[in-house]
Amino acid sequence: MGEEGTAGTVHLLCLAASSGVPLFCRSSRGGAPARQQLPFSVIGSLNGVHMFGQNLEVQLSSARTEDTTVVWKSFHDSITLIVLSSEEGTSELRLERLLQVVFGAMVLLVGLEELTNIRNVERLKKELRASYRLIDSFLGDSELIGDLTQCVDCVVPPEGSLLQEALSGFAEAAGTAFGSLVVSGRVVAATESWWRLGTPEAVLLPWLVGSLPPQAARDYPVYLPHGSPTVPHRLLTLTLLPGLELCLLCGPRPPLSQLDPQLLDRWWQPVLDPLRACVPLGPRALPAGFPLHMDILGLLLLHLELKRCLFTVEPSGDQEPSPEQRRRLLRSFYTLVTATHFPPELGSPEEKVEDAAQRAQVPRACYLVSGPEEPGAGWRLVALQLGPRRLLLLLSSQSPTHGLRSLATHTLHALTPLL
Amino acid sequence: MYQVGRSSIPKPAPRNLEDLDSVQRVLLHSDVEPEWLDSVQKNGELFYLELSEGEEESLLPETPTVNHVRFSENEIIIEEDDYKEGKKYEPKLKRFTKILKSKSLLPKRYNKKNSNDSEPVSILKHQSNQKTGVVVQQRYKDVNIYVNPKKLTVTKAKEQLKLLEVLVGIIHQTKWSWKKTGKQGSRERLVVHGLLPGGSAMKSGQILIGDVLVAVNDVDVTSENIERVLSCIPGPMQVKLTFENAYAVKKETTQPKQKKAQSNTSDLVKLIWGEEVEGIQQNILNTPHIVMYLTLQLDSEASKEEQEILYHCPISDASQKLKSVRGIFLTLCDMLENVTGTQVTSSSLLLNGKQIHVAYWKECDKLLLIGLPAEEVPLPQLRSMIKDVAQTLTFMYGSLDSAFCQVENVPRLDHFFNLFFQRALQPAKLHASASLNAQQYDASSAVLLDSLPGVRWLTLPREIKMKLDTALSDLESADFAELSEDYYDMRRLYTILGSSLFYKGYLICSHLPKDDLIDIAVYCRHHCLLPLAAKQRIGQLVIWREVFPRHHLQPSTDPNTEVFQEPEGRYFLLIVGLKHYMLCVLLEAGGCASKAIGTPGPDCIYVDQVKTTLHQLEGIDCRINERLTSSPSPCLSCADWFLTGSHEKLDSLTASPILSRLPGTSKVATSPTCRRILFGDYSLKTRKPSPSRSSGGSDNGCEGGEGVGLSPHTAPDAVQRPQRESRGSDGPEESGALLKVTKKKSALPNPFHLGNLKKDFSEKELEIYNTMKLTSGPENTLFHYVALETVQGIFITPTHEEVAQLSGSIHPQLIKNFHQCCLSIRAIFQQTLVEEKKKALDGGDHSASTNPISSLNPVKEHGVLFECSPEKWTDQRKAPPVMAYWVVGRLFLRPKLQELYVCFHDSVTEIAIEMAFKLFFGLTL
């Protein structure tokens, strides 16, 4: 709203497309959930213009004012999501992806059937309340970046193979192929089948686990937006260590009670030390002692084919800017780079072929120098694409501009074995 | 308004003679009425364009099938080409006259028979006959029918019958037969209300209901005399009936608007885009695009349909959809402003699977909208386009309101936007007649260059510059005979505020403040004058109009009365073009000069003086041409030269980069694309076995690089020697020798003489050299650059000629990509500038603390590395060679706002600041 200060506001509106009844509105301000909402008339006209266009076969997709961006998107002709954001450096790409992930979250918790075939609006509203927590975590400042990159946030454990073995064995014993270890919303290790989960749920499931209040064990019904949007599955979680959770995705069997302490002990007691080492790993993503250049303040490594990413702003944590700012910078830079320079990651395959044919000029790297004129202030950002990997670095201003690319190349080579 | 003509002196002589002649006519017999005088409109505006002889010829064989419409004082003359008979009357010479002066949108019909007399003055005398012929043929049709008055005797008797009905078979209801008005029109038109079954008229099949009978055997007829005329038919015979075409009349009266939309294809648009205009036009009409001017304040009482639309263009099915959803735009504009407190700038929508961006420009309670497909026009470009449009219209009419809300402006705006959309959607065609290379360059660079707040500047050697300055100063001082106040002992009409001179579309000299300069340049751009001048298509151009330069009309913010206050004057723009030259003069009435009253037309004396100035400069144009055709400074490289580099580098990583250049250079010299590459590989292989030689080459390369690199010194002053080949290849002696083998055809200077040249160079020239070669390192790795200097409002970038020298297969793509990339880089810089402005507005209160580091701003440098490989790579066994290059943009906020965009090869790391320093050094108007 006009009279507010500099902090950016994000309003997310969800409406039933046919009736125009608002299903929910969520807002956040300056990265934290806010109660203040848009007036009803505004919600009505925002939806109205979109509907008006649709009736005339014109899809209104976005609008921009000097400081605000609005994005409309309707899903399955049944749900309309509208986001209005005045956050600094916001972009359509970010908002479109936000809407996709929000709808994914709604399907995850409510199921597609319920959303496309609205019989009782009031009941749907109530059911959707369950997803508020998850949705709010997308709107606010998160430590994760999967909502934007559509890649699974991962961490690299020191002794990955041991954990992997234990996990596979345990999942087999429990009678499911889908199992993963999650530390504060990031995947430490997962079974083959878990990695093969489709795009929205692969990101959403760990995110959901991370956003739920801590509990020793859960049995949570979830729909898989990509794999099984109408038939619910069970998400079983067991807290192995504080902050470290074991997740299993399974059908009606096994019951939670079958996963008794003995089974857990058998598989996890031997790897207790590696597990312990994982717990503080969350925000750092990389194993302790991994050699990184001094100037690197933040790092985002994406593997576009595996759909996994490493995201950290921990290195040289004592320097300016603060971790939140670093995260925002890297998020903005990612958005910029993806929206303007690099081809968007993995659309449908045929799209890709077409793209490659068109683009004789392929962008490989890009850098950005930001900050005031005087030397030594500001920061540098560099992005590098090599094969399926894309690396984005936030660097301090001491780093010379002409050395950015070689620094990024070295870092990428060092990181390649990890992801 | 737009008059496109051909020199009125029929002359077989070459062009120069003709020019001379016109000079004489103007200068010596200045009492002779200038040929543009007839074209001046009532409101004093003039747009007179006379094509050069050569241009005229090239347009001759065209067979227009669209309708040509000329706007003249009171009517619209529609030339229907639908009729086959009309074809033979096709205008031999392409001449469109157009005076957009119609007070009423609905044109009055006028009696054809008198058209020769009532022909508007706008149609030039010596041509009018032919022209009318066309009109007659198309608006009027002759029908020969057989009549037999003998038959009548049989049926006669009954009553005073109507011969028209019985004899010819045409039923005409005179008005008094169904409406009893006392004074039935004695001169009522004979409209065909019906056809008698079996009558000769029906049999002929050519007479339609609604046609108007105007003559029988060339005798004018009306309802009054028709019976008398018909009764004179003695016996059975063929009678020629002349009808005014129902079709034409109807169109003219009922669909004047639609007509106009089509008509826009003719005149200037057609002239510039050439003959394919129809196809293009059709294409364009199928592309959804629109401009609308809407009012946000609605009269709730008058609930007229579409009353909120004050203006819109074009009228096509594809655009109709966009028009129909204007409610979205109005609502968004209103609502989002209320919600966010800032104005809507743009929105995007999907229409038939195509993304359309719509840009908003709000002024008072009116809203200007421009919608274009995202594919053709990226959003940042659209944003700057709408800004330019608003700026130009304000410059031309004072405000958007006065531009859009006056009925008489509508045809002009149609025309304006037609040109605008042509430029936006078919940029390549604009430069159709230039060489393919230059055309591509123009089209790809327009994306960026048109959005820069500056004018393309051509740096010239100092002495030429001085001559130009002197000439312009002389003109501006206005103390020549007829303009001096003493001469007539009265106040002069106008003060010359300043002038700027363009040559082939480049600004070469300007004495105008930045804002005025940019206003004028944008005006010229929107009217496509600069590309016209670039190709010598202008025989003579005279433009005169009142303008509203923002720089002078802004109310002074300084309360101090001591400072200079702008007089409350009126301003006029005079543009005179002769061949490649175009001189824009801004005149002020009021202030020192006498006040302008009414709508003064162009003053002959001023036009002549400007023309004289241009003629004075004619001698210099060969010098300027020399500069244009000379080697580029700073020197550029062609992307294709670097292509094989990667192979070589893989083989010998330690070798200097120049090594890899050698085969590449020879390759380029050999020619056409695909084969060239294969050949290059071959030559590469053959050369490899002699490592000693190539290492020697690399040494030489470094030395020679210095030695020959010096050759561009000669560029500014002496271009008699075509140095560029050797310099272009960056020729070290050895590669020069190689070149000599392969480039036999080109006149290559002996590279071994360069050593001698070197001695002649003075230290001063060495200084120039530093500014000449932009990149560091032994070889020149610069591909392209754009440098914008916002204080003076100019930018420099390689000229068409310079780019044309670097022909290659990859290079044009590279240039295209460069401009597109720069556009997005610039969009990021724009955000930084917005932030800066905000900060400046906030003042010192909390300047440091306000901006939490959350967004990327302020961005000052941004670079992207691209890799490219040849398009057609036939060799399956090897991966195509890859060349990597940077596109780097750099923004300077202090000491003055400057922007620099460069494109260079990846082999050398460049520091943008250094390059900028070199480029901007000595860059002054």
JSON list of N, CA and C in Angstrom, two decimals, chain B residues 409-428:
[
{"chain": "B", "resi": 409, "resn": "ASN", "atom": "N", "xyz": [-6.34, 16.34, -36.50]},
{"chain": "B", "resi": 409, "resn": "ASN", "atom": "CA", "xyz": [-5.07, 15.65, -36.36]},
{"chain": "B", "resi": 409, "resn": "ASN", "atom": "C", "xyz": [-5.17, 14.16, -36.65]},
{"chain": "B", "resi": 410, "resn": "VAL", "atom": "N", "xyz": [-6.39, 13.67, -36.70]},
{"chain": "B", "resi": 410, "resn": "VAL", "atom": "CA", "xyz": [-6.56, 12.22, -36.78]},
{"chain": "B", "resi": 410, "resn": "VAL", "atom": "C", "xyz": [-5.81, 11.59, -37.96]},
{"chain": "B", "resi": 411, "resn": "PRO", "atom": "N", "xyz": [-5.99, 12.12, -39.17]},
{"chain": "B", "resi": 411, "resn": "PRO", "atom": "CA", "xyz": [-5.24, 11.48, -40.27]},
{"chain": "B", "resi": 411, "resn": "PRO", "atom": "C", "xyz": [-3.74, 11.54, -40.07]},
{"chain": "B", "resi": 412, "resn": "ARG", "atom": "N", "xyz": [-3.28, 12.63, -39.50]},
{"chain": "B", "resi": 412, "resn": "ARG", "atom": "CA", "xyz": [-1.84, 12.74, -39.28]},
{"chain": "B", "resi": 412, "resn": "ARG", "atom": "C", "xyz": [-1.36, 11.72, -38.27]},
{"chain": "B", "resi": 413, "resn": "LEU", "atom": "N", "xyz": [-2.16, 11.52, -37.24]},
{"chain": "B", "resi": 413, "resn": "LEU", "atom": "CA", "xyz": [-1.78, 10.55, -36.24]},
{"chain": "B", "resi": 413, "resn": "LEU", "atom": "C", "xyz": [-1.82, 9.15, -36.83]},
{"chain": "B", "resi": 414, "resn": "ASP", "atom": "N", "xyz": [-2.84, 8.91, -37.65]},
{"chain": "B", "resi": 414, "resn": "ASP", "atom": "CA", "xyz": [-2.89, 7.61, -38.32]},
{"chain": "B", "resi": 414, "resn": "ASP", "atom": "C", "xyz": [-1.59, 7.37, -39.04]},
{"chain": "B", "resi": 415, "resn": "HIS", "atom": "N", "xyz": [-1.18, 8.38, -39.70]},
{"chain": "B", "resi": 415, "resn": "HIS", "atom": "CA", "xyz": [0.04, 8.27, -40.47]},
{"chain": "B", "resi": 415, "resn": "HIS", "atom": "C", "xyz": [1.24, 8.06, -39.56]},
{"chain": "B", "resi": 416, "resn": "PHE", "atom": "N", "xyz": [1.29, 8.84, -38.54]},
{"chain": "B", "resi": 416, "resn": "PHE", "atom": "CA", "xyz": [2.38, 8.77, -37.57]},
{"chain": "B", "resi": 416, "resn": "PHE", "atom": "C", "xyz": [2.49, 7.36, -37.00]},
{"chain": "B", "resi": 417, "resn": "PHE", "atom": "N", "xyz": [1.35, 6.81, -36.59]},
{"chain": "B", "resi": 417, "resn": "PHE", "atom": "CA", "xyz": [1.40, 5.51, -35.95]},
{"chain": "B", "resi": 417, "resn": "PHE", "atom": "C", "xyz": [1.60, 4.39, -36.96]},
{"chain": "B", "resi": 418, "resn": "ASN", "atom": "N", "xyz": [1.17, 4.66, -38.16]},
{"chain": "B", "resi": 418, "resn": "ASN", "atom": "CA", "xyz": [1.43, 3.66, -39.18]},
{"chain": "B", "resi": 418, "resn": "ASN", "atom": "C", "xyz": [2.93, 3.51, -39.39]},
{"chain": "B", "resi": 419, "resn": "LEU", "atom": "N", "xyz": [3.59, 4.62, -39.48]},
{"chain": "B", "resi": 419, "resn": "LEU", "atom": "CA", "xyz": [5.05, 4.59, -39.58]},
{"chain": "B", "resi": 419, "resn": "LEU", "atom": "C", "xyz": [5.65, 3.93, -38.35]},
{"chain": "B", "resi": 420, "resn": "PHE", "atom": "N", "xyz": [5.09, 4.28, -37.22]},
{"chain": "B", "resi": 420, "resn": "PHE", "atom": "CA", "xyz": [5.60, 3.77, -35.96]},
{"chain": "B", "resi": 420, "resn": "PHE", "atom": "C", "xyz": [5.52, 2.25, -35.92]},
{"chain": "B", "resi": 421, "resn": "PHE", "atom": "N", "xyz": [4.38, 1.71, -36.30]},
{"chain": "B", "resi": 421, "resn": "PHE", "atom": "CA", "xyz": [4.22, 0.27, -36.24]},
{"chain": "B", "resi": 421, "resn": "PHE", "atom": "C", "xyz": [5.05, -0.43, -37.30]},
{"chain": "B", "resi": 422, "resn": "GLN", "atom": "N", "xyz": [5.16, 0.21, -38.44]},
{"chain": "B", "resi": 422, "resn": "GLN", "atom": "CA", "xyz": [6.03, -0.37, -39.46]},
{"chain": "B", "resi": 422, "resn": "GLN", "atom": "C", "xyz": [7.44, -0.51, -38.93]},
{"chain": "B", "resi": 423, "resn": "ARG", "atom": "N", "xyz": [7.87, 0.53, -38.26]},
{"chain": "B", "resi": 423, "resn": "ARG", "atom": "CA", "xyz": [9.23, 0.50, -37.74]},
{"chain": "B", "resi": 423, "resn": "ARG", "atom": "C", "xyz": [9.38, -0.57, -36.68]},
{"chain": "B", "resi": 424, "resn": "ALA", "atom": "N", "xyz": [8.34, -0.68, -35.87]},
{"chain": "B", "resi": 424, "resn": "ALA", "atom": "CA", "xyz": [8.43, -1.62, -34.76]},
{"chain": "B", "resi": 424, "resn": "ALA", "atom": "C", "xyz": [8.36, -3.06, -35.24]},
{"chain": "B", "resi": 425, "resn": "LEU", "atom": "N", "xyz": [7.52, -3.30, -36.21]},
{"chain": "B", "resi": 425, "resn": "LEU", "atom": "CA", "xyz": [7.26, -4.69, -36.58]},
{"chain": "B", "resi": 425, "resn": "LEU", "atom": "C", "xyz": [8.09, -5.15, -37.78]},
{"chain": "B", "resi": 426, "resn": "GLN", "atom": "N", "xyz": [8.50, -4.23, -38.59]},
{"chain": "B", "resi": 426, "resn": "GLN", "atom": "CA", "xyz": [9.27, -4.61, -39.77]},
{"chain": "B", "resi": 426, "resn": "GLN", "atom": "C", "xyz": [10.56, -3.80, -39.85]},
{"chain": "B", "resi": 427, "resn": "PRO", "atom": "N", "xyz": [11.35, -3.87, -38.84]},
{"chain": "B", "resi": 427, "resn": "PRO", "atom": "CA", "xyz": [12.52, -2.98, -38.85]},
{"chain": "B", "resi": 427, "resn": "PRO", "atom": "C", "xyz": [13.43, -3.24, -40.03]},
{"chain": "B", "resi": 428, "resn": "ALA", "atom": "N", "xyz": [13.51, -4.49, -40.46]},
{"chain": "B", "resi": 428, "resn": "ALA", "atom": "CA", "xyz": [14.47, -4.80, -41.52]},
{"chain": "B", "resi": 428, "resn": "ALA", "atom": "C", "xyz": [14.09, -4.13, -42.83]}
]
